Amino acid sequence: MNTTLGRPGSLGVVSFLEGPAALADGRVFVSDIRANRIYCWTAERQLEVFRDDAGRANGNIVTAAGLLYTCEGGEMGPGGRRRIVRTDLATGSTDVLADTYEGKRFNSPNDLTVDAEGVVYFTDPRYGSDRSDLELDVEGVYRIGLDGAITRILGQDHVQRPNGIALSPDGRTLYVVDSHPAVGGNRLILAVPLASDGTVGEPRTVFDFGRARGGDGLKVDQENRLYVCAGIFQPRSEGETDEVPPGVYVLHDDGSVVGHYPVPHDLITNCCFGGDDGRSLFITAGQSVFTVHVDVPGLLH
C-alpha cells in the first residue's frame, strides 16, 4: 500500500480528508472538511485546490461523463451549506440538486451514490455534538429523482445514523452504513432492496461490527463485494472499542469477510475505485490518501 497524498506544503496542511472520487484519467478529488476545501490530485500527480469555501464538503462521486456530485455538510466549522450539488468538470458550472426537504434544511449530507440514469441517493446524519441548528427530526436516506423530486426512503425506524452508501452492480440493492457511536448504537451494514421506481423493501443486516467503531464510507466492486472503511486504534469515547483495527474490510453480500486491507492510520473515512482499469483503490484516512491495487475492478460510481 502506498501513500499518494500527505502534507502538501505550499497548500498548507490537510487536516481531515474524506470523500475520494476518481476518474479513469488519473484525477482524484478529495474533501478536507476541516479546511473547507476540495482538492484535486491531478493526472500529473500534482495537488491542486479545486474548490475553496467548499461548504464543508464531505462525500463525493464523479461519473464517467465528468460530473462531480458533492455532499456539502454542516460539521467541523462554520459555512456548511447542507446540500447536494453537481459540478460539470468541463465547464465549472454548479447546480444545487437538493437543499431542503419539506421546507427544512438537511442535517449534514454525508455520502452519496448515483445510478446509471443519474438518480442520486444520499445520507443525512448529524455527528457533531452541536445539534442546535437542526430543522429535521430524522437522520435519514434520501433519493433525488431525475425530475428533481426529493423522497425520504429510509427514516429512523430503519436506520439510526446513516453514513456510507453504495449501489450493487445491478442497481437493485442499496447498501447503507448505519454507524451510531453512542454506547449500544448500531454498527451495521444494511442491504436495502431497491425497486426501479425508487421504493425500498425491508433492510437486511449484512454485517454487524458490534462494539467497535463501525463503518464509515463503502464502495462495491463488479462482483458485488463491499469494501467497507471501519475500525480504529484509539477509541474516541466509551461507545467505541479497538476490537476492529482500521482498514478496508471486503465483504460478500452474505456477510462473510473475504479480504482486509489494513490502514495504519486513524481515522479511516472512505474509499473509491479509480485508474484506467478500475483496480486502484484510493482510501482517505486522517491527513493521507492511501492507494492499493485490487484484483477485481470496482464500480466507479
Short mmCIF file of C-alpha atoms in Angstrom, two decimals:
data_model
loop_
_atom_site.label_atom_id
_atom_site.label_comp_id
_atom_site.label_asym_id
_atom_site.label_seq_id
_atom_site.Cartn_x
_atom_site.Cartn_y
_atom_site.Cartn_z
CA MET A 1 0.00 0.00 0.00
CA ASN A 2 1.34 3.40 -0.98
CA THR A 3 0.62 6.87 0.32
CA THR A 4 -0.37 9.13 -2.56
CA LEU A 5 -1.11 12.36 -0.74
CA GLY A 6 0.17 13.66 2.54
CA ARG A 7 1.07 17.14 3.70
CA PRO A 8 1.05 19.47 0.66
CA GLY A 9 3.48 22.13 1.90
CA SER A 10 2.59 25.00 -0.42
CA LEU A 11 -1.13 24.45 0.13
CA GLY A 12 -0.99 24.27 3.89
CA VAL A 13 -1.61 21.18 5.98
CA VAL A 14 -4.53 18.93 5.15
CA SER A 15 -6.46 18.04 8.26
CA PHE A 16 -9.44 15.70 7.80
CA LEU A 17 -9.77 14.02 4.42
CA GLU A 18 -12.97 12.43 3.19
CA GLY A 19 -14.98 11.58 0.10
CA PRO A 20 -12.44 10.39 -2.51
CA ALA A 21 -13.75 10.24 -6.08
CA ALA A 22 -11.63 9.21 -9.05
CA LEU A 23 -11.74 9.40 -12.84
CA ALA A 24 -10.10 6.95 -15.23
CA ASP A 25 -7.75 9.73 -16.43
CA GLY A 26 -5.96 9.71 -13.07
CA ARG A 27 -7.64 12.63 -11.32
CA VAL A 28 -8.73 12.05 -7.72
CA PHE A 29 -10.92 14.51 -5.82
CA VAL A 30 -10.90 14.56 -2.01
CA SER A 31 -12.66 16.72 0.56
CA ASP A 32 -10.89 18.26 3.53
CA ILE A 33 -13.79 19.00 5.84
CA ARG A 34 -11.89 20.99 8.47
CA ALA A 35 -10.02 23.08 5.89
CA ASN A 36 -13.29 23.57 3.99
CA ARG A 37 -11.72 22.64 0.66
CA ILE A 38 -11.91 20.11 -2.14
CA TYR A 39 -8.55 19.10 -3.58
CA CYS A 40 -7.75 17.51 -6.92
CA TRP A 41 -4.82 15.14 -7.27
CA THR A 42 -4.11 15.62 -10.97
CA ALA A 43 -3.07 13.08 -13.60
CA GLU A 44 0.40 14.72 -13.39
CA ARG A 45 0.50 13.85 -9.67
CA GLN A 46 0.14 17.44 -8.52
CA LEU A 47 -2.14 18.50 -5.70
CA GLU A 48 -4.34 21.48 -6.51
CA VAL A 49 -7.14 23.26 -4.71
CA PHE A 50 -10.26 22.52 -6.73
CA ARG A 51 -12.65 24.49 -4.53
CA ASP A 52 -12.15 26.85 -1.62
CA ASP A 53 -15.14 27.60 0.60
CA ALA A 54 -16.45 24.13 -0.21
CA GLY A 55 -19.50 24.23 2.09
CA ARG A 56 -17.87 21.72 4.50
CA ALA A 57 -17.88 19.18 1.67
CA ASN A 58 -17.85 15.52 2.68
CA GLY A 59 -18.76 12.70 0.26
CA ASN A 60 -18.13 12.96 -3.49
CA ILE A 61 -18.95 10.88 -6.55
CA VAL A 62 -17.63 11.58 -10.04
CA THR A 63 -19.16 10.00 -13.14
CA ALA A 64 -17.52 8.99 -16.40
CA ALA A 65 -19.35 11.92 -18.00
CA GLY A 66 -17.31 14.29 -15.86
CA LEU A 67 -19.99 15.26 -13.36
CA LEU A 68 -18.86 15.68 -9.75
CA TYR A 69 -21.62 15.20 -7.15
CA THR A 70 -20.84 16.53 -3.67
CA CYS A 71 -22.41 16.38 -0.21
CA GLU A 72 -21.93 19.78 1.40
CA GLY A 73 -22.27 19.12 5.11
CA GLY A 74 -22.82 21.01 8.33
CA GLU A 75 -20.00 19.97 10.64
CA MET A 76 -16.40 20.79 11.64
CA GLY A 77 -16.82 24.54 11.48
CA PRO A 78 -18.99 27.30 10.09
CA GLY A 79 -20.01 27.67 6.47
CA GLY A 80 -21.63 24.29 5.92
CA ARG A 81 -24.22 24.64 3.20
CA ARG A 82 -26.06 21.36 3.98
CA ARG A 83 -26.99 20.46 0.40
CA ILE A 84 -26.23 18.28 -2.63
CA VAL A 85 -24.50 19.94 -5.58
CA ARG A 86 -23.39 18.76 -9.03
CA THR A 87 -20.43 20.30 -10.85
CA ASP A 88 -19.72 19.92 -14.57
CA LEU A 89 -15.94 19.48 -14.60
CA ALA A 90 -15.72 20.64 -18.22
CA THR A 91 -17.48 23.96 -17.70
CA GLY A 92 -17.15 24.50 -13.96
CA SER A 93 -20.87 25.21 -13.64
CA THR A 94 -22.54 24.00 -10.43
CA ASP A 95 -26.19 23.12 -9.84
CA VAL A 96 -27.89 22.70 -6.48
CA LEU A 97 -29.83 19.41 -6.56
CA ALA A 98 -31.25 19.45 -3.02
CA ASP A 99 -31.01 21.76 -0.02
CA THR A 100 -34.27 21.22 1.85
CA TYR A 101 -36.84 18.51 2.49
CA GLU A 102 -40.41 19.66 3.06
CA GLY A 103 -39.09 23.17 3.56
CA LYS A 104 -36.50 22.22 6.19
CA ARG A 105 -32.71 22.26 5.74
CA PHE A 106 -30.88 18.95 5.74
CA ASN A 107 -28.84 17.94 8.81
CA SER A 108 -25.41 17.36 7.26
CA PRO A 109 -25.36 15.42 3.95
CA ASN A 110 -22.62 12.85 4.37
CA ASP A 111 -22.24 10.47 1.43
CA LEU A 112 -23.94 9.69 -1.85
CA THR A 113 -24.15 7.40 -4.83
CA VAL A 114 -25.53 7.89 -8.35
CA ASP A 115 -27.14 5.22 -10.51
CA ALA A 116 -26.64 4.72 -14.26
CA GLU A 117 -29.55 7.03 -15.08
CA GLY A 118 -28.42 9.85 -12.80
CA VAL A 119 -30.71 9.23 -9.83
CA VAL A 120 -28.96 10.27 -6.60
CA TYR A 121 -29.18 8.56 -3.20
CA PHE A 122 -27.62 10.26 -0.16
CA THR A 123 -27.39 10.00 3.61
CA ASP A 124 -28.14 12.85 6.02
CA PRO A 125 -26.94 12.26 9.60
CA ARG A 126 -25.52 14.69 12.12
CA TYR A 127 -22.43 13.51 14.01
CA GLY A 128 -21.32 16.72 15.65
CA SER A 129 -22.36 17.41 19.22
CA ASP A 130 -23.95 20.75 18.33
CA ARG A 131 -27.47 19.94 17.17
CA SER A 132 -28.97 23.34 17.94
CA ASP A 133 -29.44 24.28 14.28
CA LEU A 134 -31.19 21.09 13.18
CA GLU A 135 -34.54 21.57 11.46
CA LEU A 136 -35.33 17.93 10.71
CA ASP A 137 -36.04 15.40 13.46
CA VAL A 138 -34.93 12.45 11.30
CA GLU A 139 -31.46 11.30 10.22
CA GLY A 140 -32.45 9.59 7.00
CA VAL A 141 -31.63 8.42 3.50
CA TYR A 142 -32.97 10.34 0.50
CA ARG A 143 -33.49 9.93 -3.23
CA ILE A 144 -33.29 12.69 -5.83
CA GLY A 145 -35.23 11.61 -8.93
CA LEU A 146 -34.49 12.66 -12.49
CA ASP A 147 -37.34 15.14 -12.18
CA GLY A 148 -35.73 16.69 -9.10
CA ALA A 149 -38.27 15.23 -6.68
CA ILE A 150 -36.75 14.50 -3.25
CA THR A 151 -38.03 11.48 -1.35
CA ARG A 152 -37.04 10.17 2.07
CA ILE A 153 -36.68 6.42 1.51
CA LEU A 154 -35.33 5.41 4.94
CA GLY A 155 -36.12 7.02 8.26
CA GLN A 156 -35.31 6.43 11.91
CA ASP A 157 -37.46 3.31 12.01
CA HIS A 158 -34.92 1.57 9.75
CA VAL A 159 -31.59 3.29 10.43
CA GLN A 160 -30.19 5.11 13.47
CA ARG A 161 -27.47 7.20 11.83
CA PRO A 162 -26.79 6.60 8.11
CA ASN A 163 -23.31 7.18 6.75
CA GLY A 164 -21.74 5.49 3.71
CA ILE A 165 -23.92 4.42 0.80
CA ALA A 166 -23.42 2.44 -2.42
CA LEU A 167 -25.35 0.55 -5.09
CA SER A 168 -24.98 -3.05 -6.21
CA PRO A 169 -23.85 -3.60 -9.84
CA ASP A 170 -27.41 -4.38 -10.96
CA GLY A 171 -28.82 -1.37 -9.13
CA ARG A 172 -31.31 -3.50 -7.21
CA THR A 173 -29.71 -3.22 -3.78
CA LEU A 174 -28.75 -0.11 -1.86
CA TYR A 175 -26.06 -0.68 0.76
CA VAL A 176 -26.14 1.70 3.72
CA VAL A 177 -23.79 2.02 6.67
CA ASP A 178 -25.66 2.55 9.95
CA SER A 179 -23.00 3.83 12.34
CA HIS A 180 -24.01 5.40 15.64
CA PRO A 181 -21.07 5.95 18.05
CA ALA A 182 -23.15 6.07 21.23
CA VAL A 183 -23.00 3.22 23.74
CA GLY A 184 -25.16 0.47 22.27
CA GLY A 185 -25.53 2.27 18.95
CA ASN A 186 -25.87 0.40 15.67
CA ARG A 187 -22.65 -0.52 13.80
CA LEU A 188 -24.33 -2.23 10.85
CA ILE A 189 -24.02 -2.67 7.12
CA LEU A 190 -27.54 -2.84 5.67
CA ALA A 191 -28.74 -4.19 2.32
CA VAL A 192 -31.91 -2.47 1.16
CA PRO A 193 -33.97 -3.92 -1.75
CA LEU A 194 -34.47 -1.20 -4.32
CA ALA A 195 -37.19 -1.10 -6.99
CA SER A 196 -36.83 0.73 -10.30
CA ASP A 197 -39.16 3.49 -9.09
CA GLY A 198 -37.00 4.13 -6.02
CA THR A 199 -39.21 2.42 -3.46
CA VAL A 200 -37.40 0.23 -0.96
CA GLY A 201 -38.03 -3.03 0.83
CA GLU A 202 -37.17 -4.08 4.36
CA PRO A 203 -33.44 -3.63 5.15
CA ARG A 204 -31.38 -6.73 5.88
CA THR A 205 -28.26 -6.75 8.06
CA VAL A 206 -25.20 -7.83 6.08
CA PHE A 207 -22.65 -7.32 8.85
CA ASP A 208 -22.50 -6.11 12.45
CA PHE A 209 -19.27 -4.55 13.76
CA GLY A 210 -20.55 -4.95 17.32
CA ARG A 211 -18.99 -2.60 19.87
CA ALA A 212 -16.13 -1.48 17.62
CA ARG A 213 -16.06 1.66 15.51
CA GLY A 214 -18.37 0.71 12.68
CA GLY A 215 -18.26 1.53 9.02
CA ASP A 216 -17.85 4.95 7.51
CA GLY A 217 -17.64 5.01 3.70
CA LEU A 218 -18.05 1.99 1.44
CA LYS A 219 -17.83 1.06 -2.22
CA VAL A 220 -18.76 -2.02 -4.28
CA ASP A 221 -16.77 -3.93 -6.91
CA GLN A 222 -18.01 -5.58 -10.09
CA GLU A 223 -18.53 -8.89 -8.28
CA ASN A 224 -20.79 -7.18 -5.71
CA ARG A 225 -18.25 -7.33 -2.91
CA LEU A 226 -18.41 -4.50 -0.38
CA TYR A 227 -15.31 -2.52 0.60
CA VAL A 228 -16.08 -1.00 3.99
CA CYS A 229 -13.86 1.52 5.79
CA ALA A 230 -14.09 0.75 9.50
CA GLY A 231 -12.24 0.33 12.77
CA ILE A 232 -9.99 2.43 14.98
CA PHE A 233 -6.75 2.22 17.00
CA GLN A 234 -7.70 4.74 19.69
CA PRO A 235 -11.39 4.74 20.68
CA ARG A 236 -12.81 8.26 20.91
CA SER A 237 -15.47 7.58 23.52
CA GLU A 238 -16.89 4.89 25.77
CA GLY A 239 -19.17 3.94 22.90
CA GLU A 240 -16.24 2.55 20.88
CA THR A 241 -13.68 -0.22 21.32
CA ASP A 242 -10.46 -1.09 19.50
CA GLU A 243 -11.67 -4.60 18.67
CA VAL A 244 -11.63 -3.81 14.95
CA PRO A 245 -8.36 -2.22 13.73
CA PRO A 246 -8.68 0.40 10.98
CA GLY A 247 -8.78 -0.87 7.44
CA VAL A 248 -10.91 -1.68 4.45
CA TYR A 249 -12.93 -4.84 5.07
CA VAL A 250 -14.07 -6.74 1.97
CA LEU A 251 -17.42 -8.48 2.46
CA HIS A 252 -19.67 -10.68 0.42
CA ASP A 253 -23.34 -9.77 0.41
CA ASP A 254 -23.91 -12.68 2.81
CA GLY A 255 -21.67 -11.01 5.40
CA SER A 256 -18.63 -13.25 5.03
CA VAL A 257 -15.31 -11.39 5.24
CA VAL A 258 -13.18 -12.25 2.21
CA GLY A 259 -10.42 -9.67 2.49
CA HIS A 260 -8.86 -6.95 4.62
CA TYR A 261 -6.58 -4.07 3.70
CA PRO A 262 -5.09 -2.70 6.95
CA VAL A 263 -4.62 1.07 7.07
CA PRO A 264 -2.06 2.31 9.63
CA HIS A 265 -3.92 5.49 10.47
CA ASP A 266 -6.83 6.84 12.49
CA LEU A 267 -9.31 7.87 11.20
CA ILE A 268 -10.02 5.90 8.07
CA THR A 269 -13.02 7.55 6.44
CA ASN A 270 -13.81 6.48 2.88
CA CYS A 271 -12.58 4.88 -0.33
CA CYS A 272 -13.17 4.78 -4.06
CA PHE A 273 -12.04 2.88 -7.14
CA GLY A 274 -10.11 4.54 -9.93
CA GLY A 275 -7.41 4.11 -12.52
CA ASP A 276 -7.90 3.20 -16.17
CA ASP A 277 -8.83 -0.37 -15.20
CA GLY A 278 -10.81 0.36 -12.01
CA ARG A 279 -8.35 -1.66 -9.93
CA SER A 280 -6.84 1.19 -7.91
CA LEU A 281 -8.49 1.62 -4.53
CA PHE A 282 -7.98 5.07 -3.00
CA ILE A 283 -8.50 5.34 0.77
CA THR A 284 -8.80 8.53 2.81
CA ALA A 285 -7.54 8.42 6.40
CA GLY A 286 -6.64 11.41 8.53
CA GLN A 287 -4.17 13.52 6.58
CA SER A 288 -3.35 10.93 3.94
CA VAL A 289 -4.74 9.18 0.91
CA PHE A 290 -3.55 5.60 0.51
CA THR A 291 -3.78 3.52 -2.63
CA VAL A 292 -3.68 -0.23 -3.17
CA HIS A 293 -4.12 -2.42 -6.24
CA VAL A 294 -7.09 -4.79 -6.12
CA ASP A 295 -7.78 -7.84 -8.26
CA VAL A 296 -11.43 -7.15 -9.08
CA PRO A 297 -12.35 -3.84 -10.75
CA GLY A 298 -14.63 -1.61 -8.76
CA LEU A 299 -17.71 0.30 -9.71
CA LEU A 300 -16.80 3.89 -10.45
CA HIS A 301 -19.97 5.45 -9.02
#
